[in-house]
CSV table of C-alpha atoms in Angstrom, one decimal:
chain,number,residue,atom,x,y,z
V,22,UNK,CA,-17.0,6.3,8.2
V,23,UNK,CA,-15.3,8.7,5.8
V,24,UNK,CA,-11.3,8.5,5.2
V,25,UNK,CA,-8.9,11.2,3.2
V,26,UNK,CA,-7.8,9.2,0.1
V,27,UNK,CA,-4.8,9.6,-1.5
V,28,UNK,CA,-4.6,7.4,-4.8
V,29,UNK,CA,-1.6,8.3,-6.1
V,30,UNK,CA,-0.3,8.9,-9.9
V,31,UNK,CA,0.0,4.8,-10.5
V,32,UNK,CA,-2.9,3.9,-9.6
V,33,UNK,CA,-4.4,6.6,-12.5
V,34,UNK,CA,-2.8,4.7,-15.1
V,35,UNK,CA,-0.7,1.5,-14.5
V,36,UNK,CA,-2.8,0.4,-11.7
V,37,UNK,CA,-6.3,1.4,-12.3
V,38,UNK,CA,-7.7,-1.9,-11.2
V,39,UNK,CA,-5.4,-1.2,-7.9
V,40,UNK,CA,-7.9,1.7,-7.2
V,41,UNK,CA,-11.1,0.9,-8.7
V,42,UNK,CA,-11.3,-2.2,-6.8
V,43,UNK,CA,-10.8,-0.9,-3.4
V,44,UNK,CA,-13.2,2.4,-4.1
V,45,UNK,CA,-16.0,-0.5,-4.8
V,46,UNK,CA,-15.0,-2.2,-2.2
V,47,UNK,CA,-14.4,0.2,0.5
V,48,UNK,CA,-18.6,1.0,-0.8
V,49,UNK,CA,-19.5,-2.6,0.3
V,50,UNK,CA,-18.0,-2.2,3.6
V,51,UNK,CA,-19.5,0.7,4.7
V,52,UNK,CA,-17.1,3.2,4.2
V,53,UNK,CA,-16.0,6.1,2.4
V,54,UNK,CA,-12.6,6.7,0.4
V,55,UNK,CA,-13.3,10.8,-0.1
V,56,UNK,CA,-10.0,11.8,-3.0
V,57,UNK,CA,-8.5,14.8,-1.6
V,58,UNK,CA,-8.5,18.0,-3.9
V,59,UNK,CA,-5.5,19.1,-6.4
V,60,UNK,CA,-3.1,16.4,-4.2
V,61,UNK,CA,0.3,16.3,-5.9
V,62,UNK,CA,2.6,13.2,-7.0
V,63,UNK,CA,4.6,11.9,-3.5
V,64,UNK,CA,7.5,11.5,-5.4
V,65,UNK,CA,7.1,7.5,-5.1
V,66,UNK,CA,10.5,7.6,-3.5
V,67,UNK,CA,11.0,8.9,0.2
V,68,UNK,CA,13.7,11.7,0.3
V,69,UNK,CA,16.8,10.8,2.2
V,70,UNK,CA,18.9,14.0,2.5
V,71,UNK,CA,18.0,15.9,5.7
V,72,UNK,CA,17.7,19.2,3.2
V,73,UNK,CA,15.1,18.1,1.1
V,74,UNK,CA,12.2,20.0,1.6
V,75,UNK,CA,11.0,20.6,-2.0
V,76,UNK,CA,10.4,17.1,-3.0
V,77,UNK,CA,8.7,16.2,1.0
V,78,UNK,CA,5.9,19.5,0.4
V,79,UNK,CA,3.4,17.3,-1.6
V,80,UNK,CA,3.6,14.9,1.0
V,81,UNK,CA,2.7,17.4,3.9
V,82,UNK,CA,-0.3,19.7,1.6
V,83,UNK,CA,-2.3,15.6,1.4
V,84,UNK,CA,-1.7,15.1,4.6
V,85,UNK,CA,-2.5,19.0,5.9
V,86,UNK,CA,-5.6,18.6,3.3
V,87,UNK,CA,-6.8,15.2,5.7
V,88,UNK,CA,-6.1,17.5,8.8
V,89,UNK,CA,-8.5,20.0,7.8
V,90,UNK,CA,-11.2,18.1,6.9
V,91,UNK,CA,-10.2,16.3,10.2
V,92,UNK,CA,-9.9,12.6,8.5
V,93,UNK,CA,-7.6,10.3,8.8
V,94,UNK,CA,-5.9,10.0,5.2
V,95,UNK,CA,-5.7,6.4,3.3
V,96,UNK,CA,-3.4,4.9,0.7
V,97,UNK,CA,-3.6,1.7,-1.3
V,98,UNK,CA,-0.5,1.7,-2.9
V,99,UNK,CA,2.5,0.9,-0.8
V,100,UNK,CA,5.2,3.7,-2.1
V,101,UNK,CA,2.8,6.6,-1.9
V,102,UNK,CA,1.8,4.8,2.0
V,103,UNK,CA,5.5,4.5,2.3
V,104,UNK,CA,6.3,7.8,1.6
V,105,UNK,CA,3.3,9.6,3.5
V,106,UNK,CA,4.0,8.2,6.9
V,107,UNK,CA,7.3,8.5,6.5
V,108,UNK,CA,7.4,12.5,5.7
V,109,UNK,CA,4.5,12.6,8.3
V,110,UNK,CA,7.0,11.0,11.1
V,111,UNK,CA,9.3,13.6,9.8
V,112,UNK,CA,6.9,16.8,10.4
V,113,UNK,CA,5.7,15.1,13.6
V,114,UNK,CA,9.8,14.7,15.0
V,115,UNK,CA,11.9,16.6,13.4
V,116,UNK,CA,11.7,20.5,14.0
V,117,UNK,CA,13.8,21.5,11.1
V,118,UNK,CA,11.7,19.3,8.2
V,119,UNK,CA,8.7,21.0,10.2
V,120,UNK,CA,9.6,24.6,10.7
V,121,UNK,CA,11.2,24.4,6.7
V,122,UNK,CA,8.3,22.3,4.9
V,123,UNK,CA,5.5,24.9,7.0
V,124,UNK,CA,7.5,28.1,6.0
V,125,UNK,CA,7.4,26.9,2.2
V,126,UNK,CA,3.9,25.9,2.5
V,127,UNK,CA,2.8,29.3,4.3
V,128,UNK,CA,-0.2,27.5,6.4
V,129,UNK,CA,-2.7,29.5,8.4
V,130,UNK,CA,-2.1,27.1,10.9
V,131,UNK,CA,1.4,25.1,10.4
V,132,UNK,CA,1.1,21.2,10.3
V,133,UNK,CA,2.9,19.5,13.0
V,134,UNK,CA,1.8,15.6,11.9
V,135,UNK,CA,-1.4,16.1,13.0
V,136,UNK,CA,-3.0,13.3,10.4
V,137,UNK,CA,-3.3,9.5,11.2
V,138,UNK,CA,-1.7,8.1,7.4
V,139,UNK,CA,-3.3,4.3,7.2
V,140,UNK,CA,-3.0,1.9,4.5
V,141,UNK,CA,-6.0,0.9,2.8
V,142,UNK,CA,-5.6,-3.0,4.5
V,143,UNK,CA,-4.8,-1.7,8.5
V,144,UNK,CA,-8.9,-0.2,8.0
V,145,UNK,CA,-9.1,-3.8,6.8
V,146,UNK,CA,-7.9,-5.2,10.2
V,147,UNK,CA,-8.1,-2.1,12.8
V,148,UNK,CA,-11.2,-0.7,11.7
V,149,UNK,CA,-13.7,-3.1,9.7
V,150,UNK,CA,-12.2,-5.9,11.3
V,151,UNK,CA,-11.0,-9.2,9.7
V,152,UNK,CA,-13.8,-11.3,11.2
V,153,UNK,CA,-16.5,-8.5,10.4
V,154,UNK,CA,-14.8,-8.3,6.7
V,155,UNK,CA,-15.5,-12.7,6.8
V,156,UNK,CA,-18.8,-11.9,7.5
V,157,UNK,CA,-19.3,-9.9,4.6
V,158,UNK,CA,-17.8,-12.5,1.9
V,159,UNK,CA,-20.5,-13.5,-0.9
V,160,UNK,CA,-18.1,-15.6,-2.8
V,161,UNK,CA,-15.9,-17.2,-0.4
V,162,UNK,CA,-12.3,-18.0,-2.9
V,163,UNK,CA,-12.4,-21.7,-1.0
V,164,UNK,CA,-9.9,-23.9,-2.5
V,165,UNK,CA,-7.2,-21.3,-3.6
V,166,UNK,CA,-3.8,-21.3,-2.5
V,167,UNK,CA,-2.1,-17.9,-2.1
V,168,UNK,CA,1.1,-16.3,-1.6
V,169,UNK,CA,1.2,-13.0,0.0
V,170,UNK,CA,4.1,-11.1,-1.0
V,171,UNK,CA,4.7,-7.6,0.9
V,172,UNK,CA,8.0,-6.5,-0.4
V,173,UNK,CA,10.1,-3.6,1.3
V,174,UNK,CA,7.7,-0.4,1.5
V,175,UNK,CA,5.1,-1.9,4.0
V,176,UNK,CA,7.6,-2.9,6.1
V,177,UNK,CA,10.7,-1.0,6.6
V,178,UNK,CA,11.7,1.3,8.6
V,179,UNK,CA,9.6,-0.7,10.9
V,180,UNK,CA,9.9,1.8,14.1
V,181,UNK,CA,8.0,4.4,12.0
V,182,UNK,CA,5.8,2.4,9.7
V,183,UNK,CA,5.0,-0.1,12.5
V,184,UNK,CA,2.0,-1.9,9.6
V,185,UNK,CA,3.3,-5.0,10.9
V,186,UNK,CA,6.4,-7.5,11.9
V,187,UNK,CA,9.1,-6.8,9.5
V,188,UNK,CA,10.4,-10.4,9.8
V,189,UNK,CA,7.3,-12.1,10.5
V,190,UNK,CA,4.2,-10.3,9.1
V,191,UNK,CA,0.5,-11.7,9.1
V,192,UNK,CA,-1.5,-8.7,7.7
V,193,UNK,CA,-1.8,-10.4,4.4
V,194,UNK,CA,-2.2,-13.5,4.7
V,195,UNK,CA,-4.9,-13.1,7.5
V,196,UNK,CA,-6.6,-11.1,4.8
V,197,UNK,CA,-6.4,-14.1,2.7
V,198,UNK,CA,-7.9,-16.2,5.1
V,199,UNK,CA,-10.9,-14.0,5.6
V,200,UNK,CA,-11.5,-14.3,2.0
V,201,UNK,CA,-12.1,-18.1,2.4
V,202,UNK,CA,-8.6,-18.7,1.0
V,203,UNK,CA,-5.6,-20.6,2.0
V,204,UNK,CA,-2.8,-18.9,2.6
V,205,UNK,CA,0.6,-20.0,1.7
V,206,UNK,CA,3.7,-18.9,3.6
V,207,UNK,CA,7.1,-18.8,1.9
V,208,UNK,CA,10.6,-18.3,2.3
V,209,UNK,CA,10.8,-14.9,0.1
V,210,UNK,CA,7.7,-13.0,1.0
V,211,UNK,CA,9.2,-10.0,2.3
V,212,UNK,CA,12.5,-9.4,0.2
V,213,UNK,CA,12.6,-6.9,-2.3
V,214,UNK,CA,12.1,-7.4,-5.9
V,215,UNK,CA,14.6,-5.3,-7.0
V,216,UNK,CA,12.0,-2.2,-7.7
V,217,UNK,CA,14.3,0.5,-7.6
V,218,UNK,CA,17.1,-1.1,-9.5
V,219,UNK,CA,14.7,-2.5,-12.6
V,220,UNK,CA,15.9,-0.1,-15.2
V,221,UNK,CA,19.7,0.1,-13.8
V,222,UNK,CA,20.3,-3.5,-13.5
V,223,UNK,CA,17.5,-5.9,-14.8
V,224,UNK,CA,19.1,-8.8,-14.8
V,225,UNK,CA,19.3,-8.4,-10.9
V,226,UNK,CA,15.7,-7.3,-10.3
V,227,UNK,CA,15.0,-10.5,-12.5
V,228,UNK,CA,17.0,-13.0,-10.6
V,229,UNK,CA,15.5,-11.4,-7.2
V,230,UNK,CA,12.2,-12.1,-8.7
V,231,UNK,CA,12.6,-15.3,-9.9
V,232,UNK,CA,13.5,-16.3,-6.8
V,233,UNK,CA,10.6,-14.7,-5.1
V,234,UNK,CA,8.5,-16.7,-7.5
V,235,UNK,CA,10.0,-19.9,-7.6
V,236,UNK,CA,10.0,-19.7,-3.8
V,237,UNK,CA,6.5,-18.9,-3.6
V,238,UNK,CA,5.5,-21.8,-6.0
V,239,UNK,CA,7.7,-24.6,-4.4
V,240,UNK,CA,5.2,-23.9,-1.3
V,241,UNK,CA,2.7,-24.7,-4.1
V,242,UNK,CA,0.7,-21.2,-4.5
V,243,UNK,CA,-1.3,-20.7,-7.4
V,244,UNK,CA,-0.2,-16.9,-7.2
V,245,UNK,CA,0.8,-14.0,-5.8
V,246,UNK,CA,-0.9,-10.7,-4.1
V,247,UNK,CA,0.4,-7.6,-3.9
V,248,UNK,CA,-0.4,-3.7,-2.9
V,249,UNK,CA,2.3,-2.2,-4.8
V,250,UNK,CA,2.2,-1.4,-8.3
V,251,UNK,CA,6.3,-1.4,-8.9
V,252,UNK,CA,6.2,-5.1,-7.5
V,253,UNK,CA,3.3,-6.5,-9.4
V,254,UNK,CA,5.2,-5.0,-12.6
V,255,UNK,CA,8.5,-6.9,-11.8
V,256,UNK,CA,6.9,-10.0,-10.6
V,257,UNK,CA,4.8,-10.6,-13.6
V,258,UNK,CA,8.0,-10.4,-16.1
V,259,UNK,CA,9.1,-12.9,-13.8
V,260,UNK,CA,6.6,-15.5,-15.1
V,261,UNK,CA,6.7,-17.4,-12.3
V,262,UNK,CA,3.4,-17.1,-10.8
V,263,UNK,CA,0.4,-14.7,-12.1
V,264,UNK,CA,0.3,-11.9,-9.7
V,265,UNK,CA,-2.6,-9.8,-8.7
V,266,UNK,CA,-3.8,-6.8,-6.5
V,267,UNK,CA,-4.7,-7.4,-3.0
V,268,UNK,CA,-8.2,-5.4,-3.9
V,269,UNK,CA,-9.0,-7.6,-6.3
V,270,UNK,CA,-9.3,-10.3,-4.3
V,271,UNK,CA,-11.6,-8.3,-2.4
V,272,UNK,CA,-13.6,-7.2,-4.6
V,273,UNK,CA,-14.2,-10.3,-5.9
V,274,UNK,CA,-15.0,-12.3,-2.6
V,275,UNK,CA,-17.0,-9.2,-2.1
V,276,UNK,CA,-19.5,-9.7,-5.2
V,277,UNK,CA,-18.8,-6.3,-6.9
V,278,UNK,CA,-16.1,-7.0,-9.1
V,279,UNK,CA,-18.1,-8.0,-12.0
V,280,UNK,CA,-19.6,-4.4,-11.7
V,281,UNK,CA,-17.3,-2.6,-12.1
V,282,UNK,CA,-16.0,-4.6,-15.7
């Protein structure tokens, strides 16, 4: 099977390991991440005002580039997933964004949210399949306690995201637990870290993630996985608990993550 791939400008610097680790492991699972051509920055923030267009166009060239080569398209990091589906909804429901966005772009054939945007773990659990993915596992991570912590951008808006139960999700740590891990469930697992607000007030994001930690390890996790790059950044000044990417994991209960170090 052969997906679309968006990495995104993170994952090209900051979070290299972020992307590495799920190209090799995407490999051991039988399927293909194929980068899309000349794709653009996403902006990393969806744009609220109903008149942006500008700042929503190199949202809608990735996802007309999956369309064409008739793909569903695939992100690992949660702001770039975030603001993919998000712009997607908006060419798929809202005939002003799409008549505006395809008048910029000048398409043969105008995109109308044609593309199926998935994050890197729902081909985890729709696709591959959690019990196929067990299957699979050459070095189970028995014995390990983890926390999954999803933050906002996986979540929320839930009606046009819908990746899982915004109050009550299980994506994660059913991943963990076909890793041969124990997942541990805690209080602060889907409230923000304060992303957004790190460089404007970082004594708040601080105090949010402190809190996330401390939460996290007075359910007695080891550490902390993550798909987004902003979080991981926050969480580990926290210095409450070591936090890692969700790939990782994988690649290491995988066996290929000493190849590719």
């Amino acid at each position: 099977m052969k997906y679309s791939y968006y990495p995104g400008c993170t994952l090209r610097n900051k979070a290299k390991d972020l992307d590495r680790y799920a190209r090799a492991s995407a490999e051991a699972l039988g399927f293909e991440l194929e980068e899309l051509e000349q794709w653009q920055c996403c902006g990393g923030v969806y744009p609220l005002g109903t008149d942006e267009i500008a700042s929503k166009l190199p949202s809608v060239r990735a996802l007309d580039g999956a369309k064409q080569k008739g793909q569903d398209l695939v992100a690992v990091c949660s702001a770039c997933y975030h603001v993919l589906k998000r712009v997607n909804d908006d060419m798929k429901n809202v005939p002003d964004v799409q008549a505006r966005a395809n008048n910029y772009m000048a398409l043969d054939t105008p995109y109308k949210g044609e593309t199926q945007v998935l994050h890197f773990l729902e081909v985890l659990r729709d696709r591959v399949g959690f019990d196929v993915l067990k299957e699979k596992v050459v070095n189970p991570l028995a014995g390990r306690k983890i926390g999954a912590y999803y933050g906002c951008l996986l979540l929320r808006p839930s009606n046009v995201l819908a990746f899982d139960d915004p109050e009550n999700p299980t994506i994660l740590e059913d991943f963990i637990r076909a890793l041969g891990a124990e997942p541990v469930v805690y209080p602060y697992r889907n409230e923000c870290c304060g992303g957004y607000i790190s460089i404007k007030d970082k004594e708040k994001a601080d105090d949010l993630c402190q809190k996330i930690g401390k939460s996290a390890k007075d359910m007695q996790a080891e550490c902390l996985v993550t798909a987004c790059p902003l979080c991981k950044y926050n969480l580990n000044r926290a210095k409450e608990l070591p936090v890692v990417y969700f790939t990782e994991l994988l690649a290491e209960a995988l066996g290929v993550k000493e190849d590719i170090e």
